[in-house]
Amino acid sequence: MNIGDLLSSERVCYDLNANSKKAALEALSKLLADDDSSAIEIFDGLIGRERLGNTGLGKGIAIPHARIASAKHLKAALIKLAQPIDYDAADHVPVDMLFCMLVPEEASQEYLNVIAAIASLFSDAEAVEHLRSAGTAEAMLNQVASRKVSDAA
């Protein structure tokens, strides 16, 4: 599986305007909402997860995620913000790139594999720079589409 398999063009945004962590999580919730999971349920899950520990990785990147009871499959959204926001990240660097995942309750191993692949993607400084300068949502999607998710975490 490729990371891009978790995304769709409707769930990738470039230069999204959000002036706070809450606004960014609300935008992600709306992108991920579908017939199975409402934006409110997703937002509540993301906020609940943030209360357990901040999902800011550092260097301007966050990976908000939540287990959602109604989710039928793992899916993701990717946004690059127009302006960085305070995300309470450990390194205190404002966040401008968010990769959000919804995880079905039973998808533990798949979730660990995807988290490892996402961490690898965002630890590659060149890949992150390409994402930040992509210019369009489509270009961002193309940047991550070929990144493999390992079969073992």
Coordinates of N, CA and C in Angstrom, one line a residue:
M1 N 0.8 -1.2 0.0 CA 0.0 0.0 0.0 C 0.9 1.2 0.0
N2 N 0.4 2.3 -0.7 CA 1.1 3.6 -0.7 C 0.3 4.5 0.2
I3 N 1.1 5.5 0.8 CA 0.4 6.5 1.7 C -0.7 7.2 0.9
G4 N -0.5 7.4 -0.4 CA -1.4 8.1 -1.2 C -2.8 7.4 -1.3
D5 N -2.8 6.0 -1.1 CA -4.0 5.3 -1.1 C -4.9 5.7 0.0
L6 N -4.4 6.3 1.1 CA -5.3 6.8 2.2 C -5.9 8.1 1.9
L7 N -5.3 8.8 0.9 CA -5.8 10.2 0.6 C -6.7 10.2 -0.7
S8 N -7.3 11.3 -0.9 CA -8.0 11.5 -2.2 C -7.8 13.0 -2.5
S9 N -8.1 13.4 -3.7 CA -7.9 14.8 -4.0 C -8.8 15.7 -3.2
E10 N -9.9 15.2 -2.8 CA -10.8 16.0 -1.9 C -10.3 16.2 -0.5
R11 N -9.4 15.4 -0.1 CA -8.9 15.5 1.3 C -7.4 16.0 1.4
V12 N -7.0 16.7 0.3 CA -5.7 17.4 0.3 C -5.9 18.9 0.0
C13 N -5.4 19.7 0.9 CA -5.6 21.2 0.7 C -4.2 21.9 0.8
Y14 N -4.0 22.8 -0.1 CA -2.8 23.6 -0.1 C -3.1 25.0 0.2
D15 N -2.4 25.7 1.1 CA -2.6 27.0 1.6 C -4.0 27.3 2.2
L16 N -4.4 26.3 3.0 CA -5.6 26.4 3.8 C -5.5 27.5 4.8
N17 N -6.5 28.4 5.0 CA -6.5 29.4 6.0 C -7.2 28.8 7.2
A18 N -6.4 28.8 8.3 CA -6.8 28.4 9.6 C -5.9 29.1 10.6
N19 N -6.6 29.9 11.5 CA -5.8 30.7 12.4 C -5.5 30.1 13.8
S20 N -5.9 28.9 14.0 CA -5.6 28.2 15.3 C -5.6 26.7 15.1
K21 N -5.1 26.0 16.1 CA -5.1 24.6 16.1 C -6.6 24.0 16.0
K22 N -7.5 24.6 16.8 CA -8.9 24.2 16.7 C -9.4 24.4 15.3
A23 N -9.2 25.5 14.7 CA -9.7 25.7 13.3 C -9.1 24.7 12.3
A24 N -7.8 24.4 12.5 CA -7.2 23.4 11.6 C -7.8 22.0 11.8
L25 N -8.0 21.6 13.1 CA -8.7 20.3 13.3 C -10.1 20.3 12.8
E26 N -10.8 21.4 12.9 CA -12.2 21.5 12.4 C -12.2 21.3 10.9
A27 N -11.2 21.9 10.2 CA -11.1 21.8 8.7 C -10.8 20.4 8.4
L28 N -9.9 19.7 9.1 CA -9.5 18.3 8.8 C -10.8 17.4 9.0
S29 N -11.5 17.7 10.1 CA -12.7 16.9 10.4 C -13.7 17.0 9.3
K30 N -13.9 18.2 8.7 CA -14.8 18.3 7.6 C -14.3 17.6 6.3
L31 N -13.0 17.6 6.1 CA -12.4 16.9 5.0 C -12.6 15.4 5.1
L32 N -12.6 14.9 6.3 CA -12.7 13.5 6.5 C -14.1 12.9 6.7
A33 N -15.0 13.8 7.0 CA -16.4 13.4 7.2 C -17.0 12.7 6.0
D34 N -17.8 11.6 6.3 CA -18.4 10.9 5.2 C -19.7 10.3 5.8
D35 N -20.3 9.3 5.0 CA -21.5 8.7 5.5 C -21.3 7.9 6.8
D36 N -20.1 7.5 7.1 CA -19.8 6.7 8.2 C -19.6 7.5 9.5
S37 N -18.8 8.6 9.3 CA -18.4 9.4 10.4 C -18.7 10.9 10.2
S38 N -19.3 11.5 11.2 CA -19.6 12.9 11.0 C -18.4 13.8 11.4
A39 N -18.4 15.0 10.9 CA -17.4 16.0 11.2 C -17.3 16.2 12.7
I40 N -18.4 16.2 13.4 CA -18.5 16.4 14.9 C -17.8 15.3 15.6
E41 N -18.1 14.0 15.2 CA -17.5 12.8 15.8 C -16.0 12.8 15.6
I42 N -15.6 13.2 14.4 CA -14.2 13.2 14.1 C -13.5 14.3 14.9
F43 N -14.0 15.5 14.9 CA -13.4 16.6 15.7 C -13.3 16.2 17.1
D44 N -14.4 15.6 17.7 CA -14.3 15.2 19.1 C -13.2 14.2 19.3
G45 N -13.1 13.2 18.4 CA -12.0 12.2 18.5 C -10.6 12.9 18.4
L46 N -10.4 13.8 17.5 CA -9.1 14.5 17.4 C -8.8 15.3 18.6
I47 N -9.8 16.0 19.1 CA -9.6 16.8 20.4 C -9.3 15.9 21.5
G48 N -10.0 14.8 21.6 CA -9.7 13.8 22.7 C -8.3 13.3 22.6
R49 N -7.9 13.0 21.4 CA -6.5 12.5 21.3 C -5.5 13.5 21.6
E50 N -5.7 14.8 21.3 CA -4.8 15.9 21.6 C -4.7 16.1 23.1
R51 N -5.8 15.8 23.9 CA -5.7 15.9 25.3 C -4.8 14.8 25.9
L52 N -4.7 13.7 25.3 CA -3.8 12.7 25.7 C -2.3 13.0 25.5
G53 N -2.0 13.8 24.5 CA -0.7 14.2 24.2 C -0.7 14.9 22.8
N54 N 0.1 15.9 22.8 CA 0.2 16.7 21.6 C 0.7 15.9 20.4
T55 N 0.1 16.1 19.2 CA 0.5 15.3 18.0 C 1.5 16.1 17.1
G56 N 2.0 17.3 17.7 CA 3.0 18.0 16.9 C 4.3 17.3 16.9
L57 N 4.8 17.0 15.7 CA 6.1 16.2 15.6 C 7.3 17.1 15.8
G58 N 7.1 18.4 15.5 CA 8.3 19.3 15.5 C 8.6 19.7 14.0
K59 N 9.4 20.7 13.9 CA 9.8 21.3 12.6 C 8.6 21.7 11.7
G60 N 7.5 22.1 12.4 CA 6.3 22.6 11.7 C 5.3 21.6 11.2
I61 N 5.4 20.4 11.7 CA 4.6 19.2 11.3 C 3.8 18.6 12.4
A62 N 2.6 18.3 12.1 CA 1.7 17.6 13.1 C 1.0 16.4 12.4
I63 N 0.8 15.4 13.2 CA 0.1 14.2 12.7 C -1.1 13.9 13.7
P64 N -2.1 14.8 13.6 CA -3.3 14.5 14.4 C -4.0 13.2 14.0
H65 N -4.5 12.4 14.9 CA -5.1 11.2 14.5 C -6.1 10.7 15.6
A66 N -7.0 9.9 15.3 CA -8.0 9.4 16.3 C -8.6 8.1 15.8
R67 N -8.9 7.2 16.8 CA -9.6 6.0 16.6 C -11.1 6.4 16.6
I68 N -11.8 6.1 15.6 CA -13.2 6.4 15.4 C -14.0 5.2 15.3
A69 N -15.0 5.0 16.2 CA -15.8 3.7 16.3 C -16.5 3.5 15.0
S70 N -17.0 4.5 14.3 CA -17.8 4.3 13.1 C -17.0 4.2 11.8
A71 N -15.7 4.4 11.9 CA -14.8 4.4 10.7 C -14.7 3.0 10.2
K72 N -14.9 2.8 8.9 CA -14.9 1.5 8.3 C -13.5 1.1 7.8
H73 N -12.7 2.1 7.5 CA -11.3 1.9 7.0 C -10.4 3.1 7.4
L74 N -9.2 2.9 7.4 CA -8.2 3.9 7.7 C -8.2 4.9 6.5
K75 N -8.3 6.2 6.8 CA -8.2 7.2 5.8 C -7.5 8.4 6.3
A76 N -7.1 9.3 5.5 CA -6.2 10.4 5.9 C -6.6 11.7 5.1
A77 N -6.1 12.8 5.6 CA -6.2 14.1 5.0 C -4.9 14.8 5.2
L78 N -4.5 15.6 4.2 CA -3.2 16.4 4.3 C -3.5 17.8 4.0
I79 N -3.0 18.7 4.9 CA -3.2 20.1 4.6 C -1.9 20.9 4.8
K80 N -1.6 21.8 4.0 CA -0.5 22.8 4.2 C -1.2 24.1 4.4
L81 N -1.0 24.7 5.6 CA -1.6 26.0 6.0 C -1.0 27.1 5.3
A82 N -1.8 28.2 5.0 CA -1.3 29.4 4.4 C -0.3 30.1 5.3
Q83 N -0.6 30.1 6.6 CA 0.3 30.7 7.7 C 0.4 29.6 8.8
P84 N 1.6 29.5 9.3 CA 1.8 28.5 10.4 C 1.0 29.0 11.7
I85 N 0.6 28.0 12.5 CA -0.2 28.2 13.7 C 0.6 27.7 14.9
D86 N 0.2 28.2 16.1 CA 0.7 27.7 17.3 C 0.0 26.3 17.5
Y87 N 0.8 25.3 17.7 CA 0.2 23.9 17.9 C 0.7 23.3 19.2
D88 N 1.4 24.1 20.0 CA 2.0 23.6 21.3 C 2.9 22.5 21.1
A89 N 3.6 22.4 19.9 CA 4.6 21.4 19.7 C 5.8 21.5 20.6
A90 N 6.4 20.4 20.9 CA 7.5 20.3 21.9 C 8.6 21.3 21.5
D91 N 8.9 21.5 20.2 CA 10.0 22.4 19.8 C 9.5 23.8 19.7
H92 N 8.3 24.1 19.9 CA 7.7 25.4 19.9 C 7.7 26.1 18.5
V93 N 7.9 25.3 17.5 CA 7.9 25.8 16.1 C 6.4 25.7 15.6
P94 N 5.9 26.8 15.1 CA 4.5 26.8 14.6 C 4.4 25.8 13.5
V95 N 3.2 25.2 13.4 CA 2.9 24.1 12.5 C 2.2 24.7 11.2
D96 N 2.7 24.2 10.0 CA 2.1 24.6 8.8 C 1.7 23.3 7.9
M97 N 2.1 22.2 8.4 CA 1.8 20.9 7.6 C 1.1 19.9 8.6
L98 N -0.1 19.5 8.2 CA -0.8 18.5 9.1 C -1.2 17.3 8.2
F99 N -0.9 16.1 8.7 CA -1.3 14.9 8.1 C -2.2 14.2 9.1
C100 N -3.5 14.1 8.8 CA -4.5 13.6 9.8 C -5.0 12.2 9.4
M101 N -5.1 11.3 10.4 CA -5.6 10.0 10.1 C -6.8 9.6 11.0
L102 N -7.7 8.9 10.4 CA -8.8 8.3 11.1 C -8.6 6.8 11.1
V103 N -8.7 6.2 12.2 CA -8.4 4.8 12.3 C -9.5 4.0 12.9
P104 N -10.0 2.9 12.2 CA -11.0 2.0 12.8 C -10.4 1.4 14.0
E105 N -11.3 1.1 15.0 CA -10.8 0.5 16.3 C -10.0 -0.8 16.1
E106 N -10.3 -1.6 15.1 CA -9.6 -2.9 15.0 C -8.4 -2.8 14.1
A107 N -8.0 -1.7 13.6 CA -6.9 -1.6 12.6 C -5.5 -1.3 13.3
S108 N -5.2 -2.0 14.3 CA -4.0 -1.7 15.1 C -2.7 -1.8 14.3
Q109 N -2.4 -3.0 13.7 CA -1.2 -3.2 13.0 C -1.1 -2.2 11.8
E110 N -2.1 -2.1 11.0 CA -2.2 -1.2 9.9 C -1.8 0.2 10.3
Y111 N -2.4 0.6 11.4 CA -2.2 2.0 11.9 C -0.7 2.2 12.2
L112 N -0.1 1.2 12.9 CA 1.3 1.3 13.3 C 2.2 1.4 12.0
N113 N 1.8 0.6 11.0 CA 2.6 0.6 9.8 C 2.5 2.0 9.1
V114 N 1.3 2.6 9.1 CA 1.1 3.9 8.4 C 1.8 5.0 9.2
I115 N 1.7 4.9 10.5 CA 2.4 5.9 11.4 C 3.9 5.9 11.1
A116 N 4.5 4.7 11.0 CA 5.9 4.6 10.7 C 6.2 5.2 9.3
A117 N 5.4 4.9 8.3 CA 5.6 5.5 7.0 C 5.5 7.0 7.0
I118 N 4.5 7.5 7.7 CA 4.3 9.0 7.8 C 5.5 9.6 8.5
A119 N 5.9 9.0 9.6 CA 7.1 9.5 10.3 C 8.3 9.6 9.4
S120 N 8.5 8.5 8.6 CA 9.6 8.5 7.6 C 9.5 9.6 6.6
L121 N 8.3 9.8 6.1 CA 8.1 10.8 5.1 C 8.5 12.2 5.7
F122 N 8.0 12.5 6.9 CA 8.2 13.8 7.5 C 9.6 14.0 8.1
S123 N 10.3 12.9 8.2 CA 11.7 13.1 8.7 C 12.7 13.3 7.5
D124 N 12.2 13.2 6.3 CA 12.9 13.5 5.1 C 12.8 15.0 4.8
A125 N 13.8 15.8 5.1 CA 13.8 17.2 5.0 C 13.5 17.6 3.5
E126 N 14.1 16.9 2.6 CA 13.8 17.2 1.2 C 12.4 17.0 0.8
A127 N 11.8 15.9 1.2 CA 10.4 15.6 0.9 C 9.5 16.6 1.5
V128 N 9.8 17.1 2.7 CA 9.0 18.1 3.4 C 9.1 19.4 2.7
E129 N 10.2 19.8 2.2 CA 10.4 21.0 1.5 C 9.6 21.0 0.2
H130 N 9.6 19.8 -0.5 CA 8.8 19.6 -1.7 C 7.3 19.8 -1.5
L131 N 6.9 19.2 -0.3 CA 5.5 19.4 0.0 C 5.1 20.8 0.3
R132 N 6.0 21.5 1.0 CA 5.7 22.9 1.4 C 5.7 23.8 0.2
S133 N 6.5 23.5 -0.8 CA 6.6 24.3 -2.0 C 5.8 23.8 -3.2
A134 N 5.0 22.8 -3.0 CA 4.3 22.1 -4.1 C 3.4 23.1 -4.9
G135 N 2.8 24.0 -4.3 CA 2.0 25.0 -5.1 C 0.5 24.6 -5.2
T136 N 0.2 23.3 -5.2 CA -1.2 22.9 -5.4 C -1.4 21.6 -4.6
A137 N -2.7 21.4 -4.3 CA -3.1 20.2 -3.6 C -2.7 18.9 -4.4
E138 N -2.9 19.0 -5.7 CA -2.6 17.9 -6.6 C -1.1 17.6 -6.6
A139 N -0.3 18.6 -6.6 CA 1.2 18.4 -6.5 C 1.5 17.7 -5.2
M140 N 0.9 18.1 -4.1 CA 1.1 17.5 -2.8 C 0.7 16.1 -2.8
L141 N -0.4 15.8 -3.3 CA -0.9 14.4 -3.4 C 0.1 13.5 -4.2
N142 N 0.6 14.1 -5.3 CA 1.5 13.3 -6.1 C 2.8 13.1 -5.4
Q143 N 3.2 14.0 -4.5 CA 4.5 13.9 -3.7 C 4.4 12.7 -2.7
V144 N 3.2 12.5 -2.2 CA 3.1 11.4 -1.2 C 2.6 10.1 -1.8
A145 N 2.0 10.1 -3.0 CA 1.3 9.0 -3.6 C 2.2 7.7 -3.7
S146 N 3.5 7.9 -3.9 CA 4.4 6.8 -4.2 C 5.1 6.3 -2.9
R147 N 4.9 6.9 -1.8 CA 5.5 6.5 -0.5 C 4.9 5.2 0.0
K148 N 5.7 4.2 0.2 CA 5.2 2.9 0.6 C 5.0 2.8 2.1
V149 N 3.9 2.0 2.4 CA 3.7 1.6 3.8 C 4.2 0.2 3.9
S150 N 5.2 0.0 4.8 CA 5.8 -1.3 5.1 C 4.7 -2.3 5.6
D151 N 5.0 -3.6 5.3 CA 4.1 -4.6 5.9 C 4.4 -4.9 7.3
A152 N 5.5 -4.4 7.8 CA 5.8 -4.6 9.2 C 6.3 -3.3 9.9
A153 N 5.8 -3.1 11.1 CA 6.1 -1.8 11.7 C 7.5 -1.9 12.4

